[in-house]
Coordinates of C-alpha atoms in Angstrom, one line a residue:
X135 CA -9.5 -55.4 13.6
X136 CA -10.0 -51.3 14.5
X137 CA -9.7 -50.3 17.8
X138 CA -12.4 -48.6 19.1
X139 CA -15.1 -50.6 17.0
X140 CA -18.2 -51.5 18.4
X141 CA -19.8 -55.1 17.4
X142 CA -23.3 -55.9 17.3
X143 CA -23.9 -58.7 19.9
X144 CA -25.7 -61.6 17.8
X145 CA -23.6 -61.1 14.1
X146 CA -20.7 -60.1 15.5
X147 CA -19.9 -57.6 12.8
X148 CA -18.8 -54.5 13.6
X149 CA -22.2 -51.5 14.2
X150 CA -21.7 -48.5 12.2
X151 CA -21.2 -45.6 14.3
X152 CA -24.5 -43.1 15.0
X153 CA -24.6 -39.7 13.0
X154 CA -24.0 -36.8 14.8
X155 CA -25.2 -33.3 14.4
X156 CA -22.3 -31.8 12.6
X157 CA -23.0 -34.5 9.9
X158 CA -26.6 -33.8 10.3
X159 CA -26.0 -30.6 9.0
X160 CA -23.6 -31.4 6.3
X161 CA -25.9 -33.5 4.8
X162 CA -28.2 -30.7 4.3
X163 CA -26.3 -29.3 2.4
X164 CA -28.4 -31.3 -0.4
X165 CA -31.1 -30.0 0.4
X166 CA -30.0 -26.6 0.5
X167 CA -29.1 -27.1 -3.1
X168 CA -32.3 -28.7 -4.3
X169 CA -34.4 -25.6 -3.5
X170 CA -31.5 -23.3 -4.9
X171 CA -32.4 -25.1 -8.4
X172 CA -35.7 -25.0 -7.6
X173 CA -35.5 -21.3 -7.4
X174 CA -33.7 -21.5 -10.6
X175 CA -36.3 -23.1 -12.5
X176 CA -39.3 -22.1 -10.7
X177 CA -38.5 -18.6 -10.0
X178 CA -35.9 -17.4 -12.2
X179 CA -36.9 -19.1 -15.5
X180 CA -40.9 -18.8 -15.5
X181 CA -40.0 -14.9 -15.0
X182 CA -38.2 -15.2 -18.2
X183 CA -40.0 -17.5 -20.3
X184 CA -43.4 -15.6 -19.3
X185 CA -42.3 -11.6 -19.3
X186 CA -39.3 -11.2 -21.2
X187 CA -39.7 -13.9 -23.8
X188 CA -43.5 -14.2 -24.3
X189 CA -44.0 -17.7 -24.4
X190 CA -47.4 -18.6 -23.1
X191 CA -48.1 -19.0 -19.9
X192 CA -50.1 -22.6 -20.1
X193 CA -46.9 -23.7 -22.5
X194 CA -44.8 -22.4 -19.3
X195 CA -46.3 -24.2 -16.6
X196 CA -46.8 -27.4 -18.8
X197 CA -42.8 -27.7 -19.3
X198 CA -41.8 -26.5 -15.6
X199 CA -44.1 -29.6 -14.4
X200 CA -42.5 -32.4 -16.6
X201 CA -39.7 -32.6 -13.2
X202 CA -42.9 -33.4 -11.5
X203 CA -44.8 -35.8 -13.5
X204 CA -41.9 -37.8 -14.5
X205 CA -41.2 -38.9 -10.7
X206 CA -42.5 -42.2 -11.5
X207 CA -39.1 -43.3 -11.9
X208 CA -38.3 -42.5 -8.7
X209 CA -39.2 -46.3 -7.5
X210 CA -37.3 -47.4 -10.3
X211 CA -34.0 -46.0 -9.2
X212 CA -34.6 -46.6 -5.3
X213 CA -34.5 -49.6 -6.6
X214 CA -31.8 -49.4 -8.5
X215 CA -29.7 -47.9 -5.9
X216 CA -31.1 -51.3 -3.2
X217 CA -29.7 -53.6 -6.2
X218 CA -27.1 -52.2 -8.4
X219 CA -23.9 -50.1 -6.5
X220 CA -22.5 -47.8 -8.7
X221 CA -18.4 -47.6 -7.9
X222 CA -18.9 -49.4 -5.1
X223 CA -21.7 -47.4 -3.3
X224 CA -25.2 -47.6 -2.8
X225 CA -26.2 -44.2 -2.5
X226 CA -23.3 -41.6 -2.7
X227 CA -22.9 -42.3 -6.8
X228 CA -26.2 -42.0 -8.0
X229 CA -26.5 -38.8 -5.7
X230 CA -23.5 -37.6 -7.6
X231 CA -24.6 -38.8 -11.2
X232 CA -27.7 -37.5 -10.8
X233 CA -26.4 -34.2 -9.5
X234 CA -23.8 -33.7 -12.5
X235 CA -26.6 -33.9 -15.4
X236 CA -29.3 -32.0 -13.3
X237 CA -26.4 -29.0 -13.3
X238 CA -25.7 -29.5 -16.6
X239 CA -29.3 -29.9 -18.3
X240 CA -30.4 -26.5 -16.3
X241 CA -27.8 -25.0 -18.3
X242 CA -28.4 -26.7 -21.4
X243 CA -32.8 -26.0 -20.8
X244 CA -31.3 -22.0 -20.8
X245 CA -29.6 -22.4 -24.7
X246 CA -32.8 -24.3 -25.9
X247 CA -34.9 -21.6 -24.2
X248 CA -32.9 -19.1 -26.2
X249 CA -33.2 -20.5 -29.4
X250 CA -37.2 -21.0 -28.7
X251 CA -36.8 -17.1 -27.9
X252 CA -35.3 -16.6 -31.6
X253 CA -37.5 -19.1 -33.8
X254 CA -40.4 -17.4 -31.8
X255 CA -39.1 -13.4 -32.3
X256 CA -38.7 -14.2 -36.4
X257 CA -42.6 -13.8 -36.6
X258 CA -42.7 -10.7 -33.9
X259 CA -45.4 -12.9 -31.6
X260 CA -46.0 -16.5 -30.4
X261 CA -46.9 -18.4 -33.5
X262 CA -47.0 -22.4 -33.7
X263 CA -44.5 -23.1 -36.5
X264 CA -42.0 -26.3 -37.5
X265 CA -39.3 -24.0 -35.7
X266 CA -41.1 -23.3 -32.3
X267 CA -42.8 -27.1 -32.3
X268 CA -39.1 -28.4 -32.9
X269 CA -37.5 -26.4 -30.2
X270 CA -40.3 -26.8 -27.7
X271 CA -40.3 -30.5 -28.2
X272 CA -36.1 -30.3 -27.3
X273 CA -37.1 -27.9 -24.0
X274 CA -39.9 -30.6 -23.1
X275 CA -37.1 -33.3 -23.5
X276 CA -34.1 -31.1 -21.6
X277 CA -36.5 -30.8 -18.5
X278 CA -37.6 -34.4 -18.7
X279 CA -34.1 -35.4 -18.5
X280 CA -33.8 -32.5 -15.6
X281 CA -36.5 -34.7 -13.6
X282 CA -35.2 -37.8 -14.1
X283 CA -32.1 -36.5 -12.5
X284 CA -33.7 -34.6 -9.7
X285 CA -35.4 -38.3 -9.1
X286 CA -32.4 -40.2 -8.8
X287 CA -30.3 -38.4 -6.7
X288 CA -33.0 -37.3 -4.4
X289 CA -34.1 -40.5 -4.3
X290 CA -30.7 -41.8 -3.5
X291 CA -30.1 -39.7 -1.0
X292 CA -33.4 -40.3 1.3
X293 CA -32.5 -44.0 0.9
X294 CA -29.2 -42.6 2.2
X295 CA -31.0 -40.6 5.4
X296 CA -32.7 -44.5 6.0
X297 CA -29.4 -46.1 6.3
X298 CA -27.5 -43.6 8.2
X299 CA -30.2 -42.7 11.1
X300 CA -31.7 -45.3 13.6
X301 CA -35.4 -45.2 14.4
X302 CA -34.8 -43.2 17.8
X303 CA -32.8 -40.1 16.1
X304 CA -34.5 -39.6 12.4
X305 CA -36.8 -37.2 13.3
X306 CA -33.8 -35.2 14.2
X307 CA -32.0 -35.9 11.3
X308 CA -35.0 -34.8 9.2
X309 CA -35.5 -31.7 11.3
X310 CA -31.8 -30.8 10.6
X311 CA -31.9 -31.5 7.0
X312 CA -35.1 -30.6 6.2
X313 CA -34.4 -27.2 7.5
X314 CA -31.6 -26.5 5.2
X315 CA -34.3 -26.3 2.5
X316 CA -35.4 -22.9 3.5
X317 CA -31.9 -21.6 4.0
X318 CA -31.4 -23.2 -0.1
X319 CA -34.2 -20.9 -1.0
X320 CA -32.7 -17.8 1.1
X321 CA -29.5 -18.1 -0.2
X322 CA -30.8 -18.9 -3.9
X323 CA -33.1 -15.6 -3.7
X324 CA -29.7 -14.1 -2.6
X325 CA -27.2 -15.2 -4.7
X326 CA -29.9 -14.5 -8.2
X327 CA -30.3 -11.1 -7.2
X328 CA -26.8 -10.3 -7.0
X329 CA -26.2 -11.6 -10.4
X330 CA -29.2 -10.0 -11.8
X331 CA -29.0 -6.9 -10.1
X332 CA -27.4 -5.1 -13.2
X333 CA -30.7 -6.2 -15.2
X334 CA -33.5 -2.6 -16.1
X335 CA -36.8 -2.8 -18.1
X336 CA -34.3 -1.1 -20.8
X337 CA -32.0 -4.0 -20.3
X338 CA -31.3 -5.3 -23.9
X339 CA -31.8 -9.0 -25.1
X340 CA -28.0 -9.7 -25.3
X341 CA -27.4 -8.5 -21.6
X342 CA -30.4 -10.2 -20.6
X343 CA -28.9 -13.5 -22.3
X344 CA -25.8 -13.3 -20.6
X345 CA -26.3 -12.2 -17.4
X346 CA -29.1 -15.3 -17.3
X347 CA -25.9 -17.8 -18.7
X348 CA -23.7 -17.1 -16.0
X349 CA -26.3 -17.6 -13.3
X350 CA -26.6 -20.6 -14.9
X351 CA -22.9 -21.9 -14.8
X352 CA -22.7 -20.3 -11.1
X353 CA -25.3 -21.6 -9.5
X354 CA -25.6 -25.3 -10.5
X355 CA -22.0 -25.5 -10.3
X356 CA -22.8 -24.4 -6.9
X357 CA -25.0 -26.9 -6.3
X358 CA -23.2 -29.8 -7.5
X359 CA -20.2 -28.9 -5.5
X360 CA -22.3 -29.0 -2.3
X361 CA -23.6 -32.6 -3.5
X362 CA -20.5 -33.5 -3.0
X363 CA -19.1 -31.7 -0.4
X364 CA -22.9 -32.9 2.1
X365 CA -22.2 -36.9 1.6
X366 CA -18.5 -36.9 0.7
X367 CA -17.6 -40.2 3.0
X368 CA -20.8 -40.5 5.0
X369 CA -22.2 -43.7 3.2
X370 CA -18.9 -45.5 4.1
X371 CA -18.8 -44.3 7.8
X372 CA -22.3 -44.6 8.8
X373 CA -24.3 -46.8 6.4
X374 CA -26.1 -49.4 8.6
X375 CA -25.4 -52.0 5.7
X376 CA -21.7 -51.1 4.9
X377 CA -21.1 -53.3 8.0
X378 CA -24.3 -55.8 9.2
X379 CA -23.9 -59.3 8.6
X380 CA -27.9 -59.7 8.1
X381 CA -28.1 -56.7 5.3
X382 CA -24.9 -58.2 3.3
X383 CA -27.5 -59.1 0.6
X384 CA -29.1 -56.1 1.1
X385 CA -31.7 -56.1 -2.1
X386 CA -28.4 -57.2 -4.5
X387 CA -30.6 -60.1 -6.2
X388 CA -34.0 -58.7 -6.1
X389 CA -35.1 -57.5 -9.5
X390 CA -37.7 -54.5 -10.3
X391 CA -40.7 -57.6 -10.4
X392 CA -39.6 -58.7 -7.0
X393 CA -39.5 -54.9 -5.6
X394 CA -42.9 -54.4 -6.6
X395 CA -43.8 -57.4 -4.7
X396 CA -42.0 -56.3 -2.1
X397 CA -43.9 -52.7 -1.9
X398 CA -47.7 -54.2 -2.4
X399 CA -46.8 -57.2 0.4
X400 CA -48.7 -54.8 2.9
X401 CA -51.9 -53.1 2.9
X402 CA -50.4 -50.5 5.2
X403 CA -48.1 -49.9 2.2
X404 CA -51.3 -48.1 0.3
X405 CA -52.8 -46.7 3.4
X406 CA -49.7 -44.6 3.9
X407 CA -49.2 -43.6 -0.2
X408 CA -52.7 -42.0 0.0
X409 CA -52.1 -40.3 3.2
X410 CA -49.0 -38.8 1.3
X411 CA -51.0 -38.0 -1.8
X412 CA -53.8 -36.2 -0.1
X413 CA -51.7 -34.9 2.6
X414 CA -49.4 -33.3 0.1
X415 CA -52.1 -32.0 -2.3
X416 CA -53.4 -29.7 0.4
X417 CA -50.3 -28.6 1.5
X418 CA -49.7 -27.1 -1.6
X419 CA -52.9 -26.2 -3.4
X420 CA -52.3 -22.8 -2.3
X421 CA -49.0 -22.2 -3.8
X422 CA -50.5 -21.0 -7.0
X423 CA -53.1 -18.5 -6.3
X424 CA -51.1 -16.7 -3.3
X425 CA -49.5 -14.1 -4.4
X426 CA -52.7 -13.5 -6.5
X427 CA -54.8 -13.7 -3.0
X428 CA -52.5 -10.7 -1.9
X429 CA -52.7 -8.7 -5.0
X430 CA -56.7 -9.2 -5.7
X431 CA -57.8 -9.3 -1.9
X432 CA -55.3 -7.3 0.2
X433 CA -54.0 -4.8 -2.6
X434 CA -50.5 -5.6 -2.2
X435 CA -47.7 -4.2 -4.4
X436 CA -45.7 -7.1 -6.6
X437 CA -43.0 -6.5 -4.8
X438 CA -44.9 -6.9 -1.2
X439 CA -46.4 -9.9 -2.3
X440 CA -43.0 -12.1 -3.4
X441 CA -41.9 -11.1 0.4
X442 CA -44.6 -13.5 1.9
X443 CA -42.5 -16.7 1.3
X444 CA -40.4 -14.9 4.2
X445 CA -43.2 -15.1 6.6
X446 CA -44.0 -18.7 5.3
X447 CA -40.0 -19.7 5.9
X448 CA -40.0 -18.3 8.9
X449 CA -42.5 -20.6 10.6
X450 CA -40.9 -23.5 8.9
X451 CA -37.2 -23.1 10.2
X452 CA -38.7 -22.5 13.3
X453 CA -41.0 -25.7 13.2
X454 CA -38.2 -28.4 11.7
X455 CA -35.9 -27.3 14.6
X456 CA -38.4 -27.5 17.2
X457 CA -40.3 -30.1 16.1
X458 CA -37.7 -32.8 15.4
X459 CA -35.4 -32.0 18.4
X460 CA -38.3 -32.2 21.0
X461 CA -42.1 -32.2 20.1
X462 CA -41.7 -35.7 18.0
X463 CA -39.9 -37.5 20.1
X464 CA -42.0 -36.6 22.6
X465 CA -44.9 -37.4 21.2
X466 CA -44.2 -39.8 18.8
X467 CA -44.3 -39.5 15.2
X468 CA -47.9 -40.8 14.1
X469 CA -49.4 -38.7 16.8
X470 CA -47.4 -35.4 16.0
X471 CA -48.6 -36.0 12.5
X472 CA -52.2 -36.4 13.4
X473 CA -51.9 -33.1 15.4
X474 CA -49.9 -31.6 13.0
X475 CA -52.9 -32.4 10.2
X476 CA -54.9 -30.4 12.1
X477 CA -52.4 -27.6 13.1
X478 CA -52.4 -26.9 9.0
X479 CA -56.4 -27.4 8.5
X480 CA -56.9 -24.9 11.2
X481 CA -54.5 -22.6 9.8
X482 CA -55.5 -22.8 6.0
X483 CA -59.0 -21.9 7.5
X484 CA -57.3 -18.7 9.3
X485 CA -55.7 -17.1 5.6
X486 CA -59.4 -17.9 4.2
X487 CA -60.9 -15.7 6.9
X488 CA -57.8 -13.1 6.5
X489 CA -59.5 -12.3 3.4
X490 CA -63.2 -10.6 4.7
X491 CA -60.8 -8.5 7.2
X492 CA -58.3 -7.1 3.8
X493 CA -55.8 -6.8 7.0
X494 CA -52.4 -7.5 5.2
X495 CA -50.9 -7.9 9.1
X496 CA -52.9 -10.4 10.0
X497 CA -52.4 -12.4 6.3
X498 CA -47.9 -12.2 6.9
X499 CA -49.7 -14.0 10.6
X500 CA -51.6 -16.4 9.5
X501 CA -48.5 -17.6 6.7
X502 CA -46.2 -17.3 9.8
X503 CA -48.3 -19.7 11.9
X504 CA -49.1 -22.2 8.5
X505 CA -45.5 -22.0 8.2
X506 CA -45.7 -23.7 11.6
X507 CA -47.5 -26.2 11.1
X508 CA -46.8 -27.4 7.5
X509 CA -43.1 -27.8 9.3
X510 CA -44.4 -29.4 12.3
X511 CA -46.5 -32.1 10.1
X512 CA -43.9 -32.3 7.2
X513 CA -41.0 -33.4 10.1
X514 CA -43.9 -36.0 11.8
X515 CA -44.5 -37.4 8.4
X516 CA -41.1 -37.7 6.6
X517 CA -40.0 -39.6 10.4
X518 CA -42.7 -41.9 9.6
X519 CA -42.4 -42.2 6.3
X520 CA -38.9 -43.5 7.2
X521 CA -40.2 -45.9 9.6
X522 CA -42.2 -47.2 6.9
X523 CA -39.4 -48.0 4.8
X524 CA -37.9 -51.4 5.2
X525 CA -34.6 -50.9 5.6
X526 CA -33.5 -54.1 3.4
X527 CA -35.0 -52.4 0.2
X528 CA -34.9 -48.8 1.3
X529 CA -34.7 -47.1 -2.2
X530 CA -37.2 -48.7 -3.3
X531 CA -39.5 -48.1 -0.5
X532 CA -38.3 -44.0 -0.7
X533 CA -39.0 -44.0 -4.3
X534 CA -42.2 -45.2 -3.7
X535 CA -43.1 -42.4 -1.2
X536 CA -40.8 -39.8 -3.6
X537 CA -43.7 -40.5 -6.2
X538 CA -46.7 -39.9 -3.8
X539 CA -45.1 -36.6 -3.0
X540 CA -43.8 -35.7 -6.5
X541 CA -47.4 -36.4 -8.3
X542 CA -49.7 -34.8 -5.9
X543 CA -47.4 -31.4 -5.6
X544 CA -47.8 -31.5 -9.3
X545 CA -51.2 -31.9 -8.9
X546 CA -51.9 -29.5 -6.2
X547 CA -50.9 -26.8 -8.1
X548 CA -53.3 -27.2 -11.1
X549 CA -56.3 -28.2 -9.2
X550 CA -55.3 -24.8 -6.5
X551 CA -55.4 -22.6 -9.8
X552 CA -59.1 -24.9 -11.2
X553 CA -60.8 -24.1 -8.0
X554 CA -59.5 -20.5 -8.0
X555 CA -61.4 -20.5 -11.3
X556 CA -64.6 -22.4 -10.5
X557 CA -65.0 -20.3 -7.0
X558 CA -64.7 -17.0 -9.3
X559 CA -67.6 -18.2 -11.6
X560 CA -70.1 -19.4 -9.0
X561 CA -69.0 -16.9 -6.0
X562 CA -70.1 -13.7 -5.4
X563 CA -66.8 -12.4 -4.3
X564 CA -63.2 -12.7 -4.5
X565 CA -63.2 -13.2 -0.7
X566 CA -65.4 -16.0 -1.0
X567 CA -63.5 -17.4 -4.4
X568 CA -60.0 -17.9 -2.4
X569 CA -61.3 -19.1 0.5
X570 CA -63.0 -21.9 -1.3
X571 CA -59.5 -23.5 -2.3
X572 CA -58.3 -22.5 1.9
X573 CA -61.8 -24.3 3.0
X574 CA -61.1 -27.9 0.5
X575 CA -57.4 -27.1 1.6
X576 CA -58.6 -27.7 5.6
X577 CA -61.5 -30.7 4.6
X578 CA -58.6 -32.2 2.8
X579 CA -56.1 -32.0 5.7
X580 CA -59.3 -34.1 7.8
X581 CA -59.8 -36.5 5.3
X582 CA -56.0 -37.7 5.8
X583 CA -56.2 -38.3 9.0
X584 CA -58.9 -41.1 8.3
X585 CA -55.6 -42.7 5.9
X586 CA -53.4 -42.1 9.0
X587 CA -55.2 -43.4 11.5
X588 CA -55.3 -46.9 9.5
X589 CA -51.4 -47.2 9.3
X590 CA -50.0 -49.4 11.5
X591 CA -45.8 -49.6 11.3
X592 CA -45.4 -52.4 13.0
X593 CA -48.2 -54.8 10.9
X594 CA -46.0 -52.8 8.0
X595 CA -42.8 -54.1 9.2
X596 CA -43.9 -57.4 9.6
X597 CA -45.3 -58.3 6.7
X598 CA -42.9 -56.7 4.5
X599 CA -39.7 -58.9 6.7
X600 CA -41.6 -61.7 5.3
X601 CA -42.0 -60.9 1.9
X602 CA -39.0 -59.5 1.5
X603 CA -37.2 -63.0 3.6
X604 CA -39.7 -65.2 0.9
X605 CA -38.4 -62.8 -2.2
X606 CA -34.5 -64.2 -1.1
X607 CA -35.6 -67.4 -0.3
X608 CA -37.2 -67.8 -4.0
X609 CA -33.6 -66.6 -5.4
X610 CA -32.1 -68.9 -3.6
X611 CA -33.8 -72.3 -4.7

């Protein structure tokens, strides 16, 4: 026996010790790298692909969504990561796996690109031939396998947030790591202009190509290294299950049938996917018609109108540290999410009235304060979400709520550019055309409350105990 262990009262197995701050932090680290190769693919490559390459825009957007649209099998491998350990852990190897192939197929979706680039240039302009079907089929396929990546080890990790945090500290734990997000995309802008900096408009193909390759090799290298270094140990340490008498089976016998048993046990199961879906489609619709809102309506230079992300990033640091250290706790989480819901439809409704006044000022506002409250409700809502995840099946559960999230940001952006589009056909001014997707934007943000205010944690928790209990009861006989 340890010294200094602490042993649950009723099992008499020894209680995982609770995670502190400094571990809080480190396990951020993940997330900091997520939206470094999301600034990879999203920022850096769509430049490329689009500008300096020529593919078509629609062909562009259609293969940077496959990550998106192939999140599906996120509920596959939280379940996979409940039933199967991989070396011995539940989490930690599948957030390693997944890291390793992401890393390497972002390099790999760069050489296809290339050779797209040359089967493309033989006929001086985009034409569909054998060459460019072939090679856009292999991009299509790289990316895919870039999703499915993305998909296991986030998912892996979340799960991994559910067993090392306790009901009464996860919204801190999400504020921390949550937080490290917008530091990823900071330091992602930072380190891709540095290694692009040497890049003109006169800059030739060949120095294009390789100054793109090694941001390629350094920055997912990067990333995979601070996979590593952000849950190196913790699983082992901290894991509620790597030391309960009553998770011992954890989900080890339940197959994929018996998950999805598990997951539609409870109505309040639905309720709270739909509140994600909807919650998260308004969230984002605006993402793709911002920096067009700037250019069209406020006459912003390109290089003014990149810089509002800042503004945006600003309010959300601000939010996930103040909101998970002392507003949720405070409040509670299904409250702060219910205020936070209307926090973002009130500010959506503020950038569509920026608009009539063309005051750039008071648009780099508005983003501040929807910064705000997009981190105030996204802190209330991953807390809850957790609390909505039983902790016997925890991937599972996580990959279930990873899909809601993953489709409907997909989603959001195609329906945000769609209304753009209808507004400018029916409306008599561009003012009036973006603040139609800013107005359905706020109704939207309304409507979710309705989902919220149906979702009841502890009916959740109760009937899922008991399907879950019946699920290893069926095993057993």
């Amino acid at each position: 026996m340890a010294s200094g262990e602490v042993f649950d009262s009723e099992t008499k197995y020894p209680v995982a010790p609770r995670v502190n701050l400094p571990t809080m932090f480190r396990l951020g680290l993940f997330q900091m790298g997520l939206s470094m190769m999301s600034i990879l693919t999203l920022g850096v490559l769509n430049r490329v692909m689009i500008q300096e390459i020529a593919i078509p825009a629609t062909l562009v957007s259609l293969v940077l969504a496959l990550p998106a649209f192939v999140s599906p099998s996120r509920i596959w491998f939280g379940q996979m990561s409940d039933a199967k350990p991989l070396w011995g852990y539940h989490r930690t190897a599948y957030v390693w796996v997944g890291a390793a192939i992401f890393a390497i197929a972002a390099f790999l979706a760069v050489q296809v690109m290339w050779q797209l680039n040359n089967a493309a240039s033989v006929s001086g302009a985009w034409v569909w031939t054998t060459q460019t079907i072939g090679w856009t089929a292999l991009l299509s396929l790289v990316f895919a396998i870039y999703g499915l990546a993305i998909c296991a080890s986030g998912t892996a990790f979340a799960a991994l947030l559910v067993d090392v945090s306790e009901e009464d500290n996860r919204s801190k734990v999400v504020g921390v790591v949550w937080s490290m997000l917008m530091v990823g995309i900071i330091v992602g802008a930072i380190i891709s202009s540095s290694l692009l900096k040497q890049l003109t408009p006169e800059a030739t193909p060949e120095t294009l190509q390789a100054s793109i390759n090694r941001l390629f090799i350094i920055v997912p290298a990067i990333v995979f290294g601070l996979a590593i270094a952000s849950t190196f140990g913790v699983e082992k340490k901290y894991s509620q299950y790597s030391s309960r008498s009553t998770l011992v089976n954890r989900e080890d016998s339940i197959t994929l049938d018996a998950a999805w048993k598990i997951l539609t046990a409870s109505p309040q199961t639905g309720l709270f996917f739909t509140f994600l879906v909807v919650m998260t489609l308004c969230l984002f619709m605006q993402d793709p018609i911002l920096e067009p809102y700037a250019g069209q309506v406020f006459k912003l230079p390109l290089a003014e109108s990149t810089k509002l992300n800042i503004y945006y990033g600003m309010g959300l640091l601000v939010a996930y540290a103040v909101a998970g250290f002392l507003i949720v706790p405070r409040l509670g989480k299904r409250r702060s999410a219910r205020l936070g819901c209307m926090l973002v439809a009130l500010c959506a409704l503020l950038l569509g009235i920026s608009g009539f006044t063309a005051n750039a000022a008071f648009l780099k506002f508005g983003l501040v304060l929807f910064g705000l409250a997009t981190g105030f409700l996204t802190t209330a809502a991953i807390s809850l979400m957790l609390d909505l995840t039983a902790a016997e099946a925890a991937g599972t559960f996580i990959g279930a709520w990873g899909l809601a999230q993953s489709i409907s940001r997909g989603l959001a952006v195609v329906i945000g550019g769609t209304l753009l589009d209808i507004g400018r056909r029916v409306l008599p001014s561009l003012e009036l055309a973006y603040g139609l997707v800013f107005a359905l934007e706020a109704v939207g943000m309304v409507l979710s409350i309705g989902f919220l205010n149906r979702v009841n944690i502890t009916e959740f928790q109760t009937t899922t105990k008991q399907a879950i209990a019946s699920v290893l009861e069926s095993d057993l006989d």
